[in-house]
Amino acid sequence: NVTNASVTDADFWGGRRAIVRRVLRAFPVSETVAFFREIGVRLHEEADGKLFPDSNRARDVLDALLHETDKVGAGLLADHRVLDVTRDASGFRVVTARGDIRARA
């Protein structure tokens, strides 16, 4: 599934619930569904509230996300454990175990 119709910070395991709450407030389910529709992935809700791509193919979700990252000029980095993310006037500073990365907002 891509997301759930009803998501709260209690649905996530780990010690930083405040971060999860901020993310969920900034990008609610309705916006998640709209984002996926904009990149060509329509979603449907199943009886348990889980939202899946209409094709029921995870590959379609991956392909759409990879296409979107190419379109906006974003890069993907493997093996970079994120330790912290902060926002400033020029974008974001992502601190990883391998060093800092700058990203535009």
The first five atom37 places (N, CA, C, CB, O) and aatype in JSON, in Angstrom:
{
  "aatype": [2, 19, 16, 2, 0, 15, 19, 16, 3, 0, 3, 13, 17, 7, 7, 1, 1, 0, 9, 19, 1, 1, 19, 10, 1, 0, 13, 14, 19, 15, 6, 16, 19, 0, 13, 13, 1, 6, 9, 7, 19, 1, 10, 8, 6, 6, 0, 3, 7, 11, 10, 13, 14, 3, 15, 2, 1, 0, 1, 3, 19, 10, 3, 0, 10, 10, 8, 6, 16, 3, 11, 19, 7, 0, 7, 10, 10, 0, 3, 8, 1, 19, 10, 3, 19, 16, 1, 3, 0, 15, 7, 13, 1, 19, 19, 16, 0, 1, 7, 3, 9, 1, 0, 1, 0],
  "atom_mask": [
    [1, 1, 1, 1, 1],
    [1, 1, 1, 1, 1],
    [1, 1, 1, 1, 1],
    [1, 1, 1, 1, 1],
    [1, 1, 1, 1, 1],
    [1, 1, 1, 1, 1],
    [1, 1, 1, 1, 1],
    [1, 1, 1, 1, 1],
    [1, 1, 1, 1, 1],
    [1, 1, 1, 1, 1],
    [1, 1, 1, 1, 1],
    [1, 1, 1, 1, 1],
    [1, 1, 1, 1, 1],
    [1, 1, 1, 0, 1],
    [1, 1, 1, 0, 1],
    [1, 1, 1, 1, 1],
    [1, 1, 1, 1, 1],
    [1, 1, 1, 1, 1],
    [1, 1, 1, 1, 1],
    [1, 1, 1, 1, 1],
    [1, 1, 1, 1, 1],
    [1, 1, 1, 1, 1],
    [1, 1, 1, 1, 1],
    [1, 1, 1, 1, 1],
    [1, 1, 1, 1, 1],
    [1, 1, 1, 1, 1],
    [1, 1, 1, 1, 1],
    [1, 1, 1, 1, 1],
    [1, 1, 1, 1, 1],
    [1, 1, 1, 1, 1],
    [1, 1, 1, 1, 1],
    [1, 1, 1, 1, 1],
    [1, 1, 1, 1, 1],
    [1, 1, 1, 1, 1],
    [1, 1, 1, 1, 1],
    [1, 1, 1, 1, 1],
    [1, 1, 1, 1, 1],
    [1, 1, 1, 1, 1],
    [1, 1, 1, 1, 1],
    [1, 1, 1, 0, 1],
    [1, 1, 1, 1, 1],
    [1, 1, 1, 1, 1],
    [1, 1, 1, 1, 1],
    [1, 1, 1, 1, 1],
    [1, 1, 1, 1, 1],
    [1, 1, 1, 1, 1],
    [1, 1, 1, 1, 1],
    [1, 1, 1, 1, 1],
    [1, 1, 1, 0, 1],
    [1, 1, 1, 1, 1],
    [1, 1, 1, 1, 1],
    [1, 1, 1, 1, 1],
    [1, 1, 1, 1, 1],
    [1, 1, 1, 1, 1],
    [1, 1, 1, 1, 1],
    [1, 1, 1, 1, 1],
    [1, 1, 1, 1, 1],
    [1, 1, 1, 1, 1],
    [1, 1, 1, 1, 1],
    [1, 1, 1, 1, 1],
    [1, 1, 1, 1, 1],
    [1, 1, 1, 1, 1],
    [1, 1, 1, 1, 1],
    [1, 1, 1, 1, 1],
    [1, 1, 1, 1, 1],
    [1, 1, 1, 1, 1],
    [1, 1, 1, 1, 1],
    [1, 1, 1, 1, 1],
    [1, 1, 1, 1, 1],
    [1, 1, 1, 1, 1],
    [1, 1, 1, 1, 1],
    [1, 1, 1, 1, 1],
    [1, 1, 1, 0, 1],
    [1, 1, 1, 1, 1],
    [1, 1, 1, 0, 1],
    [1, 1, 1, 1, 1],
    [1, 1, 1, 1, 1],
    [1, 1, 1, 1, 1],
    [1, 1, 1, 1, 1],
    [1, 1, 1, 1, 1],
    [1, 1, 1, 1, 1],
    [1, 1, 1, 1, 1],
    [1, 1, 1, 1, 1],
    [1, 1, 1, 1, 1],
    [1, 1, 1, 1, 1],
    [1, 1, 1, 1, 1],
    [1, 1, 1, 1, 1],
    [1, 1, 1, 1, 1],
    [1, 1, 1, 1, 1],
    [1, 1, 1, 1, 1],
    [1, 1, 1, 0, 1],
    [1, 1, 1, 1, 1],
    [1, 1, 1, 1, 1],
    [1, 1, 1, 1, 1],
    [1, 1, 1, 1, 1],
    [1, 1, 1, 1, 1],
    [1, 1, 1, 1, 1],
    [1, 1, 1, 1, 1],
    [1, 1, 1, 0, 1],
    [1, 1, 1, 1, 1],
    [1, 1, 1, 1, 1],
    [1, 1, 1, 1, 1],
    [1, 1, 1, 1, 1],
    [1, 1, 1, 1, 1],
    [1, 1, 1, 1, 1]
  ],
  "atom_positions": [
    [[0.83, -1.19, 0.0], [0.0, 0.0, 0.0], [0.87, 1.25, 0.0], [-0.95, 0.0, 1.21], [2.01, 1.23, 0.48]],
    [[0.33, 2.33, -0.55], [1.03, 3.6, -0.64], [0.86, 4.4, 0.64], [0.53, 4.41, -1.84], [1.82, 5.0, 1.13]],
    [[-0.34, 4.41, 1.17], [-0.65, 5.1, 2.42], [-1.94, 4.53, 2.97], [-0.76, 6.65, 2.21], [-2.5, 3.58, 2.4]],
    [[-2.41, 5.08, 4.06], [-3.69, 4.67, 4.64], [-4.63, 5.87, 4.67], [-3.5, 4.08, 6.07], [-4.17, 7.01, 4.76]],
    [[-5.91, 5.62, 4.61], [-6.9, 6.7, 4.63], [-6.86, 7.46, 5.94], [-8.31, 6.13, 4.4], [-7.16, 8.66, 5.98]],
    [[-6.48, 6.8, 7.01], [-6.38, 7.44, 8.31], [-5.02, 7.09, 8.92], [-7.55, 6.99, 9.26], [-4.77, 5.94, 9.29]],
    [[-4.16, 8.09, 9.01], [-2.81, 7.88, 9.52], [-2.55, 8.85, 10.66], [-1.75, 8.06, 8.39], [-2.85, 10.03, 10.56]],
    [[-1.98, 8.34, 11.76], [-1.56, 9.19, 12.87], [-0.14, 8.82, 13.26], [-2.53, 9.06, 14.09], [0.4, 7.81, 12.8]],
    [[0.46, 9.63, 14.11], [1.81, 9.34, 14.57], [1.87, 8.03, 15.36], [2.34, 10.49, 15.42], [2.93, 7.41, 15.45]],
    [[0.74, 7.61, 15.93], [0.71, 6.35, 16.69], [0.9, 5.13, 15.8], [-0.61, 6.24, 17.45], [1.18, 4.03, 16.29]],
    [[0.74, 5.31, 14.48], [0.92, 4.21, 13.54], [2.39, 3.94, 13.24], [0.18, 4.5, 12.25], [2.71, 2.98, 12.53]],
    [[3.29, 4.75, 13.76], [4.72, 4.63, 13.47], [5.48, 4.23, 14.72], [5.28, 5.94, 12.9], [5.22, 4.74, 15.81]],
    [[6.41, 3.32, 14.56], [7.26, 2.88, 15.67], [8.52, 3.73, 15.67], [7.61, 1.37, 15.56], [9.01, 4.12, 14.61]],
    [[9.05, 3.99, 16.81], [10.27, 4.77, 16.91], [10.12, 5.86, 17.95], [0.0, 0.0, 0.0], [9.05, 6.04, 18.53]],
    [[11.2, 6.58, 18.18], [11.22, 7.52, 19.27], [10.94, 8.96, 18.92], [0.0, 0.0, 0.0], [10.94, 9.81, 19.82]],
    [[10.68, 9.29, 17.65], [10.55, 10.7, 17.29], [9.16, 11.01, 16.74], [11.61, 11.08, 16.26], [9.01, 11.42, 15.59]],
    [[8.16, 10.81, 17.56], [6.77, 11.02, 17.13], [6.49, 12.47, 16.74], [5.81, 10.6, 18.23], [5.67, 12.73, 15.86]],
    [[7.16, 13.41, 17.38], [6.93, 14.83, 17.04], [7.27, 15.09, 15.58], [7.76, 15.75, 17.96], [6.58, 15.86, 14.91]],
    [[8.32, 14.47, 15.09], [8.71, 14.63, 13.68], [7.63, 14.04, 12.79], [10.08, 13.97, 13.4], [7.24, 14.65, 11.8]],
    [[7.17, 12.85, 13.13], [6.12, 12.2, 12.34], [4.87, 13.06, 12.3], [5.79, 10.8, 12.92], [4.25, 13.21, 11.25]],
    [[4.49, 13.64, 13.44], [3.31, 14.52, 13.49], [3.48, 15.7, 12.55], [3.07, 15.01, 14.92], [2.54, 16.06, 11.83]],
    [[4.66, 16.32, 12.55], [4.9, 17.47, 11.67], [4.8, 17.07, 10.2], [6.28, 18.08, 11.96], [4.22, 17.79, 9.4]],
    [[5.37, 15.93, 9.86], [5.31, 15.46, 8.47], [3.86, 15.19, 8.07], [6.16, 14.18, 8.28], [3.44, 15.59, 6.98]],
    [[3.11, 14.52, 8.92], [1.72, 14.21, 8.59], [0.87, 15.47, 8.46], [1.13, 13.29, 9.66], [-0.03, 15.53, 7.62]],
    [[1.15, 16.48, 9.27], [0.42, 17.75, 9.14], [0.8, 18.47, 7.85], [0.71, 18.66, 10.36], [-0.05, 19.09, 7.21]],
    [[2.06, 18.4, 7.48], [2.53, 19.09, 6.29], [2.1, 18.4, 5.0], [4.04, 19.2, 6.33], [1.96, 19.05, 3.97]],
    [[1.89, 17.09, 5.06], [1.57, 16.32, 3.85], [0.48, 15.3, 4.17], [2.85, 15.6, 3.3], [0.74, 14.1, 4.25]],
    [[-0.76, 15.79, 4.37], [-1.86, 14.89, 4.77], [-2.24, 13.92, 3.65], [-3.08, 15.71, 5.18], [-1.79, 14.06, 2.52]],
    [[-3.07, 12.95, 3.99], [-3.46, 11.89, 3.05], [-4.04, 12.48, 1.77], [-4.48, 10.95, 3.71], [-3.71, 12.01, 0.68]],
    [[-4.89, 13.48, 1.88], [-5.5, 14.07, 0.68], [-4.45, 14.61, -0.28], [-6.48, 15.19, 1.07], [-4.59, 14.48, -1.5]],
    [[-3.39, 15.22, 0.26], [-2.32, 15.74, -0.6], [-1.46, 14.61, -1.15], [-1.45, 16.72, 0.18], [-0.95, 14.71, -2.26]],
    [[-1.31, 13.54, -0.39], [-0.57, 12.38, -0.89], [-1.29, 11.79, -2.09], [-0.41, 11.32, 0.22], [-0.67, 11.49, -3.11]],
    [[-2.61, 11.62, -1.96], [-3.41, 11.08, -3.07], [-3.32, 12.01, -4.28], [-4.89, 10.9, -2.63], [-3.16, 11.54, -5.41]],
    [[-3.42, 13.32, -4.06], [-3.33, 14.29, -5.16], [-1.95, 14.24, -5.82], [-3.62, 15.71, -4.65], [-1.86, 14.3, -7.04]],
    [[-0.89, 14.13, -5.02], [0.46, 14.05, -5.57], [0.6, 12.84, -6.49], [1.5, 13.97, -4.45], [1.09, 12.96, -7.61]],
    [[0.16, 11.69, -6.01], [0.28, 10.49, -6.84], [-0.57, 10.6, -8.11], [-0.13, 9.25, -6.04], [-0.15, 10.13, -9.17]],
    [[-1.74, 11.21, -8.01], [-2.57, 11.42, -9.21], [-1.82, 12.29, -10.21], [-3.94, 12.06, -8.83], [-1.83, 12.01, -11.41]],
    [[-1.17, 13.37, -9.71], [-0.44, 14.28, -10.58], [0.71, 13.59, -11.31], [0.1, 15.45, -9.78], [1.05, 13.97, -12.43]],
    [[1.32, 12.59, -10.69], [2.44, 11.9, -11.34], [1.97, 10.64, -12.07], [3.52, 11.54, -10.31], [2.79, 9.82, -12.49]],
    [[0.65, 10.49, -12.2], [0.11, 9.42, -13.03], [-0.26, 8.13, -12.33], [0.0, 0.0, 0.0], [-0.5, 7.12, -12.98]],
    [[-0.32, 8.15, -11.0], [-0.69, 6.94, -10.25], [-2.01, 7.2, -9.53], [0.44, 6.53, -9.24], [-2.06, 7.95, -8.55]],
    [[-3.05, 6.59, -10.01], [-4.35, 6.7, -9.34], [-4.42, 5.65, -8.25], [-5.53, 6.54, -10.35], [-3.95, 4.52, -8.42]],
    [[-5.03, 6.02, -7.13], [-5.12, 5.12, -5.97], [-6.57, 4.76, -5.68], [-4.47, 5.77, -4.74], [-7.49, 5.53, -5.98]],
    [[-6.75, 3.6, -5.11], [-8.07, 3.19, -4.62], [-7.94, 2.73, -3.18], [-8.69, 2.06, -5.52], [-6.9, 2.22, -2.76]],
    [[-9.02, 2.92, -2.43], [-9.02, 2.54, -1.02], [-9.69, 1.18, -0.84], [-9.75, 3.6, -0.17], [-10.77, 0.94, -1.37]],
    [[-9.04, 0.31, -0.1], [-9.61, -1.0, 0.2], [-10.37, -0.93, 1.53], [-8.51, -2.09, 0.26], [-10.29, 0.08, 2.24]],
    [[-11.09, -1.98, 1.86], [-11.98, -2.0, 3.03], [-11.26, -1.66, 4.33], [-12.63, -3.35, 3.15], [-11.86, -1.09, 5.24]],
    [[-9.98, -2.02, 4.43], [-9.23, -1.76, 5.67], [-8.61, -0.36, 5.71], [-8.14, -2.79, 5.82], [-7.89, -0.04, 6.65]],
    [[-8.9, 0.47, 4.7], [-8.4, 1.84, 4.68], [-7.07, 2.01, 3.96], [0.0, 0.0, 0.0], [-6.62, 3.14, 3.78]],
    [[-6.45, 0.93, 3.54], [-5.18, 1.04, 2.82], [-5.43, 1.52, 1.4], [-4.44, -0.32, 2.82], [-6.4, 1.11, 0.75]],
    [[-4.54, 2.39, 0.93], [-4.64, 2.9, -0.44], [-3.57, 2.25, -1.3], [-4.51, 4.44, -0.47], [-2.38, 2.28, -0.98]],
    [[-4.01, 1.66, -2.4], [-3.14, 0.96, -3.33], [-3.24, 1.61, -4.71], [-3.5, -0.54, -3.41], [-4.24, 2.27, -5.01]],
    [[-2.21, 1.44, -5.55], [-2.34, 1.91, -6.93], [-3.42, 1.09, -7.64], [-0.97, 1.81, -7.69], [-3.56, -0.1, -7.38]],
    [[-4.18, 1.75, -8.52], [-5.24, 1.04, -9.24], [-4.71, -0.18, -9.99], [-5.93, 1.97, -10.21], [-5.43, -1.16, -10.17]],
    [[-3.45, -0.12, -10.42], [-2.85, -1.24, -11.14], [-2.47, -2.39, -10.21], [-1.63, -0.77, -11.91], [-2.21, -3.51, -10.66]],
    [[-2.42, -2.09, -8.9], [-1.94, -3.05, -7.89], [-0.5, -3.49, -8.14], [-2.84, -4.28, -7.86], [-0.1, -4.59, -7.77]],
    [[0.27, -2.61, -8.78], [1.67, -2.93, -9.09], [2.6, -1.92, -8.4], [1.91, -2.93, -10.62], [2.55, -0.72, -8.71]],
    [[3.42, -2.39, -7.49], [4.39, -1.52, -6.82], [5.35, -0.91, -7.83], [5.17, -2.31, -5.75], [5.82, 0.21, -7.64]],
    [[5.64, -1.63, -8.9], [6.56, -1.14, -9.92], [6.05, 0.15, -10.55], [6.78, -2.21, -11.0], [6.85, 1.03, -10.89]],
    [[4.73, 0.27, -10.72], [4.16, 1.5, -11.28], [4.41, 2.69, -10.36], [2.66, 1.33, -11.53], [4.66, 3.8, -10.84]],
    [[4.34, 2.48, -9.06], [4.62, 3.53, -8.09], [6.09, 3.92, -8.17], [4.25, 3.07, -6.64], [6.42, 5.11, -8.24]],
    [[6.97, 2.93, -8.17], [8.41, 3.19, -8.26], [8.75, 3.94, -9.54], [9.2, 1.88, -8.19], [9.48, 4.93, -9.51]],
    [[8.24, 3.47, -10.67], [8.53, 4.12, -11.95], [8.07, 5.57, -11.96], [7.87, 3.36, -13.1], [8.78, 6.45, -12.45]],
    [[6.88, 5.84, -11.42], [6.36, 7.21, -11.38], [7.23, 8.1, -10.49], [4.91, 7.22, -10.88], [7.52, 9.24, -10.85]],
    [[7.65, 7.57, -9.34], [8.51, 8.36, -8.44], [9.87, 8.62, -9.06], [8.68, 7.63, -7.1], [10.4, 9.72, -8.95]],
    [[10.45, 7.63, -9.71], [11.75, 7.82, -10.37], [11.64, 8.82, -11.51], [12.29, 6.48, -10.89], [12.52, 9.66, -11.69]],
    [[10.56, 8.75, -12.27], [10.34, 9.7, -13.35], [10.23, 11.13, -12.79], [9.07, 9.33, -14.16], [10.78, 12.07, -13.36]],
    [[9.5, 11.27, -11.7], [9.33, 12.59, -11.08], [10.65, 13.14, -10.55], [8.29, 12.52, -9.95], [10.92, 14.33, -10.68]],
    [[11.48, 12.29, -9.94], [12.78, 12.77, -9.46], [13.64, 13.25, -10.61], [13.51, 11.67, -8.67], [14.33, 14.26, -10.5]],
    [[13.61, 12.52, -11.73], [14.35, 12.97, -12.92], [13.82, 14.3, -13.42], [14.27, 11.91, -14.03], [14.58, 15.2, -13.78]],
    [[12.5, 14.42, -13.46], [11.85, 15.63, -13.98], [12.23, 16.87, -13.18], [10.34, 15.46, -13.97], [12.44, 17.93, -13.76]],
    [[12.32, 16.74, -11.86], [12.63, 17.91, -11.03], [14.13, 18.06, -10.75], [11.88, 17.82, -9.72], [14.54, 18.99, -10.06]],
    [[14.93, 17.14, -11.27], [16.37, 17.24, -11.11], [16.89, 16.78, -9.76], [0.0, 0.0, 0.0], [17.98, 17.19, -9.34]],
    [[16.13, 15.95, -9.08], [16.56, 15.44, -7.77], [17.44, 14.21, -7.96], [15.34, 15.1, -6.88], [17.3, 13.49, -8.95]],
    [[18.33, 13.99, -7.02], [19.18, 12.81, -7.06], [18.83, 11.86, -5.94], [0.0, 0.0, 0.0], [18.25, 12.25, -4.93]],
    [[19.17, 10.62, -6.13], [18.97, 9.6, -5.1], [20.33, 9.12, -4.62], [18.12, 8.41, -5.63], [21.22, 8.86, -5.43]],
    [[20.5, 9.02, -3.32], [21.76, 8.56, -2.74], [21.51, 7.33, -1.9], [22.41, 9.68, -1.9], [20.7, 7.35, -0.96]],
    [[22.19, 6.25, -2.22], [22.08, 5.02, -1.43], [23.11, 5.06, -0.3], [22.29, 3.75, -2.33], [24.11, 5.77, -0.38]],
    [[22.86, 4.3, 0.74], [23.79, 4.17, 1.86], [24.15, 5.5, 2.51], [25.05, 3.49, 1.4], [25.31, 5.73, 2.86]],
    [[23.17, 6.38, 2.66], [23.36, 7.66, 3.35], [22.34, 7.75, 4.48], [23.2, 8.87, 2.35], [21.21, 8.18, 4.28]],
    [[22.75, 7.33, 5.65], [21.85, 7.39, 6.81], [21.66, 8.85, 7.23], [22.41, 6.55, 7.99], [22.62, 9.54, 7.55]],
    [[20.41, 9.3, 7.22], [20.1, 10.68, 7.57], [20.07, 10.82, 9.09], [18.75, 11.13, 6.95], [19.34, 10.1, 9.78]],
    [[20.87, 11.75, 9.59], [20.95, 12.01, 11.02], [20.12, 13.21, 11.44], [22.39, 12.21, 11.43], [19.61, 13.26, 12.56]],
    [[19.99, 14.19, 10.53], [19.26, 15.41, 10.87], [18.9, 16.14, 9.59], [20.08, 16.32, 11.82], [19.61, 16.05, 8.59]],
    [[17.79, 16.88, 9.63], [17.38, 17.74, 8.52], [16.97, 19.07, 9.12], [16.22, 17.1, 7.68], [16.15, 19.13, 10.04]],
    [[17.54, 20.15, 8.59], [17.16, 21.49, 9.03], [16.86, 22.34, 7.81], [18.28, 22.14, 9.9], [17.43, 22.14, 6.73]],
    [[15.95, 23.3, 7.99], [15.59, 24.2, 6.91], [16.17, 25.57, 7.19], [14.05, 24.28, 6.73], [16.16, 26.04, 8.33]],
    [[16.68, 26.22, 6.15], [17.15, 27.59, 6.27], [16.68, 28.37, 5.05], [18.71, 27.64, 6.42], [15.89, 27.87, 4.26]],
    [[17.17, 29.6, 4.89], [16.69, 30.48, 3.83], [16.93, 29.92, 2.43], [17.36, 31.82, 3.95], [16.17, 30.21, 1.51]],
    [[17.98, 29.11, 2.25], [18.3, 28.61, 0.91], [17.78, 27.21, 0.64], [19.78, 28.62, 0.73], [17.95, 26.7, -0.47]],
    [[17.15, 26.58, 1.6], [16.62, 25.24, 1.37], [16.77, 24.36, 2.6], [0.0, 0.0, 0.0], [16.36, 24.73, 3.7]],
    [[17.37, 23.2, 2.39], [17.53, 22.24, 3.47], [18.98, 21.81, 3.61], [16.64, 21.02, 3.24], [19.73, 21.74, 2.64]],
    [[19.36, 21.54, 4.83], [20.67, 20.94, 5.13], [20.37, 19.55, 5.67], [21.52, 21.82, 6.16], [19.71, 19.41, 6.7]],
    [[20.86, 18.54, 4.98], [20.66, 17.16, 5.37], [21.99, 16.63, 5.89], [20.12, 16.28, 4.18], [22.97, 16.58, 5.14]],
    [[22.02, 16.26, 7.14], [23.24, 15.72, 7.75], [23.16, 14.2, 7.67], [23.41, 16.21, 9.24], [22.21, 13.59, 8.16]],
    [[24.17, 13.61, 7.04], [24.22, 12.16, 6.93], [25.5, 11.65, 7.59], [24.15, 11.7, 5.45], [26.38, 12.43, 7.94]],
    [[25.57, 10.36, 7.76], [26.77, 9.75, 8.33], [27.97, 9.96, 7.41], [26.55, 8.26, 8.57], [29.11, 9.81, 7.85]],
    [[27.73, 10.29, 6.16], [28.81, 10.51, 5.18], [29.09, 11.98, 4.91], [28.47, 9.83, 3.89], [29.93, 12.31, 4.08]],
    [[28.39, 12.87, 5.61], [28.6, 14.3, 5.4], [27.3, 15.03, 5.15], [0.0, 0.0, 0.0], [26.23, 14.43, 5.13]],
    [[27.41, 16.34, 4.97], [26.24, 17.19, 4.77], [25.89, 17.3, 3.29], [26.5, 18.58, 5.35], [26.75, 17.25, 2.42]],
    [[24.59, 17.44, 3.04], [24.07, 17.61, 1.69], [23.15, 18.82, 1.72], [23.32, 16.31, 1.19], [22.35, 18.97, 2.64]],
    [[23.25, 19.67, 0.71], [22.36, 20.82, 0.57], [21.27, 20.48, -0.44], [23.16, 22.1, 0.13], [21.54, 19.83, -1.45]],
    [[20.06, 20.91, -0.16], [18.94, 20.67, -1.08], [18.08, 21.93, -1.16], [18.09, 19.46, -0.62], [17.86, 22.6, -0.16]],
    [[17.61, 22.22, -2.36], [16.7, 23.35, -2.55], [15.31, 22.97, -2.05], [16.64, 23.79, -4.04], [14.93, 21.8, -2.07]],
    [[14.57, 23.97, -1.6], [13.19, 23.73, -1.13], [12.27, 23.5, -2.31], [12.68, 24.92, -0.29], [11.08, 23.28, -2.12]]
  ]
}
